[in-house]
Coordinates of C-alpha atoms in Angstrom, one line a residue:
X1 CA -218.1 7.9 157.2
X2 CA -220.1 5.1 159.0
X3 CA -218.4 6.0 162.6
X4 CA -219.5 10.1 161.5
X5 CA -223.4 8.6 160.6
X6 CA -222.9 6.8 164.1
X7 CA -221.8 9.9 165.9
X8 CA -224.4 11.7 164.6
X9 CA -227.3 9.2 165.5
X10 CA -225.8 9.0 169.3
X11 CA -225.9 13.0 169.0
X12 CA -229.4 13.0 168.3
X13 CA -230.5 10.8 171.0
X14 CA -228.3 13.1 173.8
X15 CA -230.0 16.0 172.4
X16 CA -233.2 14.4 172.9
X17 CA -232.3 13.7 176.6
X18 CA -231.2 17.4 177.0
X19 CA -234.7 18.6 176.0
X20 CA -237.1 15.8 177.5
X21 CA -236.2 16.4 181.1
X22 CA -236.6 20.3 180.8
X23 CA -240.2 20.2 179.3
X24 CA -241.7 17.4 181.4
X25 CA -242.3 19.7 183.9
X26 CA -242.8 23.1 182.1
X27 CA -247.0 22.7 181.6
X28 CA -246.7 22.1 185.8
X29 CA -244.4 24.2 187.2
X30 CA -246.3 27.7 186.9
X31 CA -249.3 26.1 188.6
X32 CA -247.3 23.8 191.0
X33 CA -245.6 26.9 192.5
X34 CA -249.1 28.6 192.8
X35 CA -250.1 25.5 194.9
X36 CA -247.5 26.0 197.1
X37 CA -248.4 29.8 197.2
X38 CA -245.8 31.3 194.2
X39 CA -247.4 34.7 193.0
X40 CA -247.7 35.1 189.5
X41 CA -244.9 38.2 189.8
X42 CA -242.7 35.6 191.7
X43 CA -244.0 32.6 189.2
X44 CA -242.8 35.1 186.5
X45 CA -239.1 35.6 188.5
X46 CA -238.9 32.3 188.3
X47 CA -239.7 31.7 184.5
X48 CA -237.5 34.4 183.3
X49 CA -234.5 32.7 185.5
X50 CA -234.1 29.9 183.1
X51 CA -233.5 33.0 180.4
X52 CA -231.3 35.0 182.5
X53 CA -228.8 32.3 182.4
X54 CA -228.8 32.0 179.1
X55 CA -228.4 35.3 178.5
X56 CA -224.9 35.7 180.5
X57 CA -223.8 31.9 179.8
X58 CA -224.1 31.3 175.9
X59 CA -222.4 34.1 174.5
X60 CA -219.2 32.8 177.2
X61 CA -219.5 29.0 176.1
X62 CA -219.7 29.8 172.4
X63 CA -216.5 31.9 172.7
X64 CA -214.6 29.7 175.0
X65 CA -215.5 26.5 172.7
X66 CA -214.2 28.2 169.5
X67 CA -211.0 29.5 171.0
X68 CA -210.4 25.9 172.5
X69 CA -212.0 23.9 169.7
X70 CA -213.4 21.3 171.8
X71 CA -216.9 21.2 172.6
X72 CA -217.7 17.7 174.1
X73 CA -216.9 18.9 177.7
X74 CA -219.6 21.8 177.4
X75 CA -221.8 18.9 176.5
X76 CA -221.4 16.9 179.3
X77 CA -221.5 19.9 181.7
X78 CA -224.7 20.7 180.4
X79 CA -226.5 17.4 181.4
X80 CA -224.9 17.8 184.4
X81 CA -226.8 20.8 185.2
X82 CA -229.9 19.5 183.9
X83 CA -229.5 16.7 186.2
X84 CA -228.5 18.6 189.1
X85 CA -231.8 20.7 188.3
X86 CA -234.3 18.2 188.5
X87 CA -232.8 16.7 191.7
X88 CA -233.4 20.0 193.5
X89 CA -236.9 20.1 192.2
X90 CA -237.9 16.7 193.4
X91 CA -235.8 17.2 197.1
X92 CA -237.8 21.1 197.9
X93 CA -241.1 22.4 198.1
X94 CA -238.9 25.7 198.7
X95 CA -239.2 28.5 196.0
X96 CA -236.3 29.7 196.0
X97 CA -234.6 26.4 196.0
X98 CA -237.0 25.9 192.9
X99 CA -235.7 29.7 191.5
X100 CA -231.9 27.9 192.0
X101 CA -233.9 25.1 189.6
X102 CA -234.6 27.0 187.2
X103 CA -231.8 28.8 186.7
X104 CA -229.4 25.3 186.5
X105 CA -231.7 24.4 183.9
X106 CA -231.3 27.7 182.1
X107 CA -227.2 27.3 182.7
X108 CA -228.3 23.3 181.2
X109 CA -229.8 25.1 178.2
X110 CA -226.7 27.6 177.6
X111 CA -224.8 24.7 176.3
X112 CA -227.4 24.4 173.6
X113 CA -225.0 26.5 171.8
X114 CA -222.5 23.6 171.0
X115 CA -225.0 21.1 170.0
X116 CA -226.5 23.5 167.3
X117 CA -223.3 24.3 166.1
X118 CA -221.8 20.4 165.8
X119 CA -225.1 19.2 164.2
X120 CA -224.5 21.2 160.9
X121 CA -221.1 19.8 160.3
X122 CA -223.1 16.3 159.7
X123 CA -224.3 18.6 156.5
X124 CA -223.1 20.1 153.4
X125 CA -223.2 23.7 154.0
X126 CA -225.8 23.9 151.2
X127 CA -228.1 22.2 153.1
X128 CA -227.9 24.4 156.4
X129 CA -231.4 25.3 156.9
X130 CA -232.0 21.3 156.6
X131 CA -229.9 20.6 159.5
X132 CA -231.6 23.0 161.4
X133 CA -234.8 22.2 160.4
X134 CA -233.9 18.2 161.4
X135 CA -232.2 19.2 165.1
X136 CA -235.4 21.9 166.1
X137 CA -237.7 18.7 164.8
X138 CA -235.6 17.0 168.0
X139 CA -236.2 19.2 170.1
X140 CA -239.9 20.0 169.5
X141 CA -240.2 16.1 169.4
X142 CA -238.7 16.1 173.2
X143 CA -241.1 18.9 174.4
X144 CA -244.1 17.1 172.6
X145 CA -243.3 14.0 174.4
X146 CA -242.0 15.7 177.7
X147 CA -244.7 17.7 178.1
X148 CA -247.5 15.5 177.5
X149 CA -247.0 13.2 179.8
X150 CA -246.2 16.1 182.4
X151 CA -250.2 16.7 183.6
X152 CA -250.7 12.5 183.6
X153 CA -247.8 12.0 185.7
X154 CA -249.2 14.6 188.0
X155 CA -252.5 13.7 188.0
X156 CA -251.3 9.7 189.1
X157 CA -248.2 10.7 191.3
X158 CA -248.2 13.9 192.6
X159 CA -246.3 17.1 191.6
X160 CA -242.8 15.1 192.0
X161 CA -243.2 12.8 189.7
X162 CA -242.2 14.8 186.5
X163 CA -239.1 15.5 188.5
X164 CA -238.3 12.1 189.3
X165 CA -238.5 10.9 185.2
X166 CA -236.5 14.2 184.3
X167 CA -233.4 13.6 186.8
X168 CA -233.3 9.6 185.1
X169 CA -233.3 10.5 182.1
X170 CA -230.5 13.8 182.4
X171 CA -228.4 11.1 184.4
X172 CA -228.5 8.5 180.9
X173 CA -227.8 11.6 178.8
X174 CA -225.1 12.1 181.3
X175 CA -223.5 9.4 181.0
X176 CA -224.0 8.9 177.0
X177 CA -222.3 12.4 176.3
X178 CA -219.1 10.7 177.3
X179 CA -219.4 8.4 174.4
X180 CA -219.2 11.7 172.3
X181 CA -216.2 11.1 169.6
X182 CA -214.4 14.3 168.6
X183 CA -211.5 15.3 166.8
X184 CA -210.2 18.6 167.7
X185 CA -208.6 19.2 164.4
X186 CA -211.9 18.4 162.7
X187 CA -212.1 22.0 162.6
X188 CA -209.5 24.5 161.3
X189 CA -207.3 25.5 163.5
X190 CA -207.0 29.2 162.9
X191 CA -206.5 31.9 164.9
X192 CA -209.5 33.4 166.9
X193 CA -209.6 36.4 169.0
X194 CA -211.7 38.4 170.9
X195 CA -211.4 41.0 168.9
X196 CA -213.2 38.3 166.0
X197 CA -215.9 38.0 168.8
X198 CA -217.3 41.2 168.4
X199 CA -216.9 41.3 164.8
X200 CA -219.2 38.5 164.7
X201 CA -221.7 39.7 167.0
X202 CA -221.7 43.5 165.4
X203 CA -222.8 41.5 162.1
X204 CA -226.0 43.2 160.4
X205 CA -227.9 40.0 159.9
X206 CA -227.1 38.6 162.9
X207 CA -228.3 41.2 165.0
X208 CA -231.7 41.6 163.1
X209 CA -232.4 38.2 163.5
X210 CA -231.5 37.8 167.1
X211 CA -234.3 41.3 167.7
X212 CA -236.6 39.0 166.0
X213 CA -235.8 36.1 168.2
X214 CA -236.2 38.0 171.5
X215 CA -239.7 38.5 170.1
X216 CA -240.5 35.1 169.2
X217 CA -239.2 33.7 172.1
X218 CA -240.8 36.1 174.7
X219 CA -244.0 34.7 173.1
X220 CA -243.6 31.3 173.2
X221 CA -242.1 31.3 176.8
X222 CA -244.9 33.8 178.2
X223 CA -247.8 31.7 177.0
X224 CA -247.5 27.9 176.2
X225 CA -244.2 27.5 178.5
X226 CA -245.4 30.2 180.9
X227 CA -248.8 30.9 181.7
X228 CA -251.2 29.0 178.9
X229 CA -251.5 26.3 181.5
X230 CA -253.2 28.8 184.1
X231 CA -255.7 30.0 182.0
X232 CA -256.7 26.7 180.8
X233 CA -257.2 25.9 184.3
X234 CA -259.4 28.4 184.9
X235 CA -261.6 28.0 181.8
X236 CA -262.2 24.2 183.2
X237 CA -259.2 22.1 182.0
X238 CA -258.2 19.5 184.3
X239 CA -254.7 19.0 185.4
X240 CA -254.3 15.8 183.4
X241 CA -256.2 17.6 180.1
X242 CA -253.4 20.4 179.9
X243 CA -251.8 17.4 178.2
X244 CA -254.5 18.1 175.4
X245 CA -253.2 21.4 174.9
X246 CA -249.6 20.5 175.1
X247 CA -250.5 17.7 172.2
X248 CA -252.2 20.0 169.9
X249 CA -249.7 22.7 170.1
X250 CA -246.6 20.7 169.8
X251 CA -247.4 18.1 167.1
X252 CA -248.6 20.9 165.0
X253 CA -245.3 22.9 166.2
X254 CA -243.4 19.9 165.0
X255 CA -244.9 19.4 161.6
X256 CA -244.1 22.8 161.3
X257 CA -239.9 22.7 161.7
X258 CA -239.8 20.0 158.9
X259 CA -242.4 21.6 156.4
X260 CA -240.8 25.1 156.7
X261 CA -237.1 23.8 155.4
X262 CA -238.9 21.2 152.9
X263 CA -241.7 23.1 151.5
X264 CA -242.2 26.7 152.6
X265 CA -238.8 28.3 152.1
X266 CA -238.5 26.7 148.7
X267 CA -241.6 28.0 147.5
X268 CA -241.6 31.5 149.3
X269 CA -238.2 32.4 150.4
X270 CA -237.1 33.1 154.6
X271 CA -237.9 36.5 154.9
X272 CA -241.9 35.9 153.3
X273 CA -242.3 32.9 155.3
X274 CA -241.0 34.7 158.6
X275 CA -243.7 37.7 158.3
X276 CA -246.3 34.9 157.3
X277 CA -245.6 33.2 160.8
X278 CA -245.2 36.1 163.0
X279 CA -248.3 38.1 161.3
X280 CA -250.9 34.4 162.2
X281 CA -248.8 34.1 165.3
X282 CA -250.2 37.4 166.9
X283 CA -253.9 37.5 166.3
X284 CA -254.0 34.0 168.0
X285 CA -252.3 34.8 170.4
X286 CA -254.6 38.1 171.4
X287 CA -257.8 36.1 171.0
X288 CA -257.2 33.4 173.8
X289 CA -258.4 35.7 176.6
X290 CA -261.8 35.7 174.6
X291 CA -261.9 31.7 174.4
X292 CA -264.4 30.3 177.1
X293 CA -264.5 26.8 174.7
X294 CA -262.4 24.0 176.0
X295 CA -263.0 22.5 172.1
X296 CA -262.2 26.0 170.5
X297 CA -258.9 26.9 172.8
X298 CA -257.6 24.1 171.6
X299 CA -257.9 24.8 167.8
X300 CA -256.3 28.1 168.6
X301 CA -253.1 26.5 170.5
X302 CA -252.9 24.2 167.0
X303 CA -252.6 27.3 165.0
X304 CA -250.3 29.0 166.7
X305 CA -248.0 26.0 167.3
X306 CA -247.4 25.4 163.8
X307 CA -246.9 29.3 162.9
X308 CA -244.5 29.7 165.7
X309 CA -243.0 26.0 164.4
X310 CA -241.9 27.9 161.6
X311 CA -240.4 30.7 162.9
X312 CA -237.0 29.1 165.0
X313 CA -235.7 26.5 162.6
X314 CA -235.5 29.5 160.2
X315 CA -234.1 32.2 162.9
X316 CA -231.7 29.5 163.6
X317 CA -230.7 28.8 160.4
X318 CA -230.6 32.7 158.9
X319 CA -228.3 33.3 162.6
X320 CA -225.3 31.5 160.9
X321 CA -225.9 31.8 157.7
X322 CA -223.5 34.4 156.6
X323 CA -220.8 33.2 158.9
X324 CA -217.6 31.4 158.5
X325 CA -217.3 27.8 159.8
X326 CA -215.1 28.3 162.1
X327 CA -217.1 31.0 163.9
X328 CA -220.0 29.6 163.9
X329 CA -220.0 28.7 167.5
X330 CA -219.1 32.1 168.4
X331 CA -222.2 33.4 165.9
X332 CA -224.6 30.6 168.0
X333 CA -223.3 32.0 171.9
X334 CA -224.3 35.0 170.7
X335 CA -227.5 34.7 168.9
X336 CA -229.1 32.4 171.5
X337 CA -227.2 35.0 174.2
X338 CA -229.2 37.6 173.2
X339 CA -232.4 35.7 172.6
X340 CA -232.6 34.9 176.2
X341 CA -233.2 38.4 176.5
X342 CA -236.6 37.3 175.4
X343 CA -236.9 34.0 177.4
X344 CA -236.3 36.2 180.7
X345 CA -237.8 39.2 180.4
X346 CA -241.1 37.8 178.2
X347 CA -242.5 35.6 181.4
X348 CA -241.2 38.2 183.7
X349 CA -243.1 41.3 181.7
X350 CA -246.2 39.4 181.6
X351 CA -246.3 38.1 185.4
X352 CA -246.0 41.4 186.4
X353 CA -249.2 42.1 183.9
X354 CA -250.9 39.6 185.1
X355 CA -250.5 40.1 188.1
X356 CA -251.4 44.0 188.7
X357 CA -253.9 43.8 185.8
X358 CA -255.2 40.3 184.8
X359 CA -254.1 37.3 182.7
X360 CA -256.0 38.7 179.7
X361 CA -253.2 42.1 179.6
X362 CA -250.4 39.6 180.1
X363 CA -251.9 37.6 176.6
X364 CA -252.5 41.1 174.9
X365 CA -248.8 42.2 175.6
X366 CA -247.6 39.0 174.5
X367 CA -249.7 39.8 170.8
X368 CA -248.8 42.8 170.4
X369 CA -245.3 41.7 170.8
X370 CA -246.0 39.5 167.5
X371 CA -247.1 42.5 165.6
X372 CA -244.2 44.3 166.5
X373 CA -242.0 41.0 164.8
X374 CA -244.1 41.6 161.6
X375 CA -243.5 44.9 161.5
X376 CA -239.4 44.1 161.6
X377 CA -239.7 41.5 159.5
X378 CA -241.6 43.6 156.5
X379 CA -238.8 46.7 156.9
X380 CA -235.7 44.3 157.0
X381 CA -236.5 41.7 154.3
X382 CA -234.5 42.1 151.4
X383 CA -236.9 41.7 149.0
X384 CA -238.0 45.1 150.2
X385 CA -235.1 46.4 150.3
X386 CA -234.3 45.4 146.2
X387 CA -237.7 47.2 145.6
X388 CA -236.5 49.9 146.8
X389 CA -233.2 50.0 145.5
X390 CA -234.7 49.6 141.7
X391 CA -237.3 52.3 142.7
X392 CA -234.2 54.6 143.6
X393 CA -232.1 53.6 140.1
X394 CA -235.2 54.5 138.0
X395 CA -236.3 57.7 139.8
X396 CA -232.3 57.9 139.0
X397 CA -232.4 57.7 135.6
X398 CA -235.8 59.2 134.9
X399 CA -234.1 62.5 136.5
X400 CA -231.0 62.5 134.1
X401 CA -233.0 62.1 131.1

């Protein structure tokens, strides 16, 4: 039990060094390639690189690491990338070199799969949405810390030095991941086939919930990962004040991953709480091309960090819910497979927007694409669906009598 508590504790800290290096440079990168002359349609390439990988990477590893039933190698391979990644970024001014970046860190972030699907088996099952609730509060607390240092660094050393702290830090988490103990008969040793692979990713409720995550993940990517930075800039934030809005966005978006399993989801249920998020999420999200007010922008990021808080611990934890343990990896590659969908084509879509429009379309696309989440939200929940299944028994019964 102690050596499991110990596992899980070393766990934490190489997730934490997964994350960090990836988000010290994400508030920079969209207006360092500008400075070199990126256009916001390449800027956007870029951006929707690190989802592309994702998208044709996750579904493989989760599939692969069930059938073998190992997963620390996956682990290690992943920090590997992230290092490689940030060594590339810190050695070019080139931008397709930085494209090749990006996409190693998007390969880095495919092998997120196996750490959210080891974490939970720290847990009871009962206690599911806990687990994910404690591993997104990780890795919200690596891109609070990550990217708010990103602008200072900048603003004292130059564009590099985010690049410089991100490849020391991938090379410790590197090297920790090999400290990784794991059994492979901790898990069951059934027999898994492809054919139980599509099963699983032709399951209702996982499906539903991975539409909902492209959504909220072509959001989040397209304005506080992607372009948030630019138009802060040009409302008259400094390079080192970004770091304002990357503070009140995250610590807000990190309150947010421990309140919803503790509090909200107790009191209101998932499917309530995920229309709640998604229905504040939008309208501050359409309103920031009106914001002039340094003072007022910020209150707006706040808000819409802790709604969208809310909204991935519980996609992550309603993704695997109805899944058996031993498929759960399987469930993970593809949920987070097809979410990428969202983290490539949301930066890409609006880059394009912004660039033969103006910024301001790119942020109305990105709200409208929140309204279309609450609109899923309110016609899949089952709440509605009971509603309408007693509706159906009385009309039912009133017609017999």
């Amino acid at each position: 039990m102690e050596r499991k508590q110990s596992t899980k504790y070393l766990f934490i800290i190489i997730s934490f060094l997964l994350w960090f290096p990836h988000f010290i440079y994400v508030p920079i990168l969209s207006p360092y390639m500008e400075s070199i002359g990126g256009q916001y349609s390449f800027i956007g390439i870029v951006l929707s690189s690190y989802g592309l990988l994702q998208l044709l990477c996750r579904l493989p590893i989760g599939i692969i690491s069930d059938l073998v039933k190992y997963r620390k190698p996956f682990i290690i391979f992943g920090m590997f990338s992230s290092f490689l990644s940030c060594l590339i970024y810190l050695l070019t001014e080139n931008l397709w070199m930085i494209f090749l970046a990006r996409s190693l860190a998007g390969l880095s972030a495919s092998s997120w799969v196996v750490f959210t699907f080891l974490f939970p088996t720290f847990y009871d099952d009962k206690h599911v949405h806990k687990a994910m609730g404690t591993i997104s509060f990780i890795v919200v607390l690596a891109q609070l810390l990550g990217m708010s240092f990103s602008g200072y660094l900048v603003d004292e050393w130059g564009w590099r030095a985010p690049f410089i702290i991100g490849s020391i830090f991938s090379l410790v988490g590197m090297i920790l991941s090999f400290f990784i103990t794991e059994h492979k008969n901790a898990i069951t040793m059934e027999a898994f086939s492809l054919k139980d692979a599509i099963a699983i990713i032709k399951e209702p409720s996982l499906l539903k919930v991975s539409v909902l995550s492209i959504l909220a993940h072509s959001m989040i990517f397209s304005t506080v990962f992607g372009f948030t930075s630019n138009y802060a800039l040009s409302i008259g934030f400094s390079t080192s004040e970004i770091t304002w809005n990357v503070i009140v966005f995250m610590i807000p978006h990190a309150i947010a991953t421990l309140f919803m399993g503790r509090i909200l989801i107790p009191r209101i249920g998932e499917w309530r709480a995920l229309q709640l998020a998604f229905l504040y999420a939008a309208p501050t999200t359409f309103i920031i091309p009106f914001i002039e007010s340094k003072g007022i922008f910020l209150v707006v990021q706040g808000v819409n960090g802790f709604f969208l808080g809310i909204i991935f611990p519980l996609l992550l934890g309603l993704a695997i819910e109805k899944i058996a343990k031993e498929k759960r990896a399987t469930a993970m590659g593809a949920y987070q497979a097809i979410y990428a969908i969202g983290i490539c084509l949301g930066p890409l879509c609006t880059g394009i927007f912004n660039s033969l429009f103006s910024m301001k379309v790119g942020f109305y696309f990105v709200g409208c694409l929140g309204l279309i989440a609450t609109y899923l939200v309110w016609q899949w929940s089952p709440s509605k669906r009971m509603v309408y299944s007693k509706e159906f028994i009385s009309s039912r019964t009133e017609s017999k009598s």
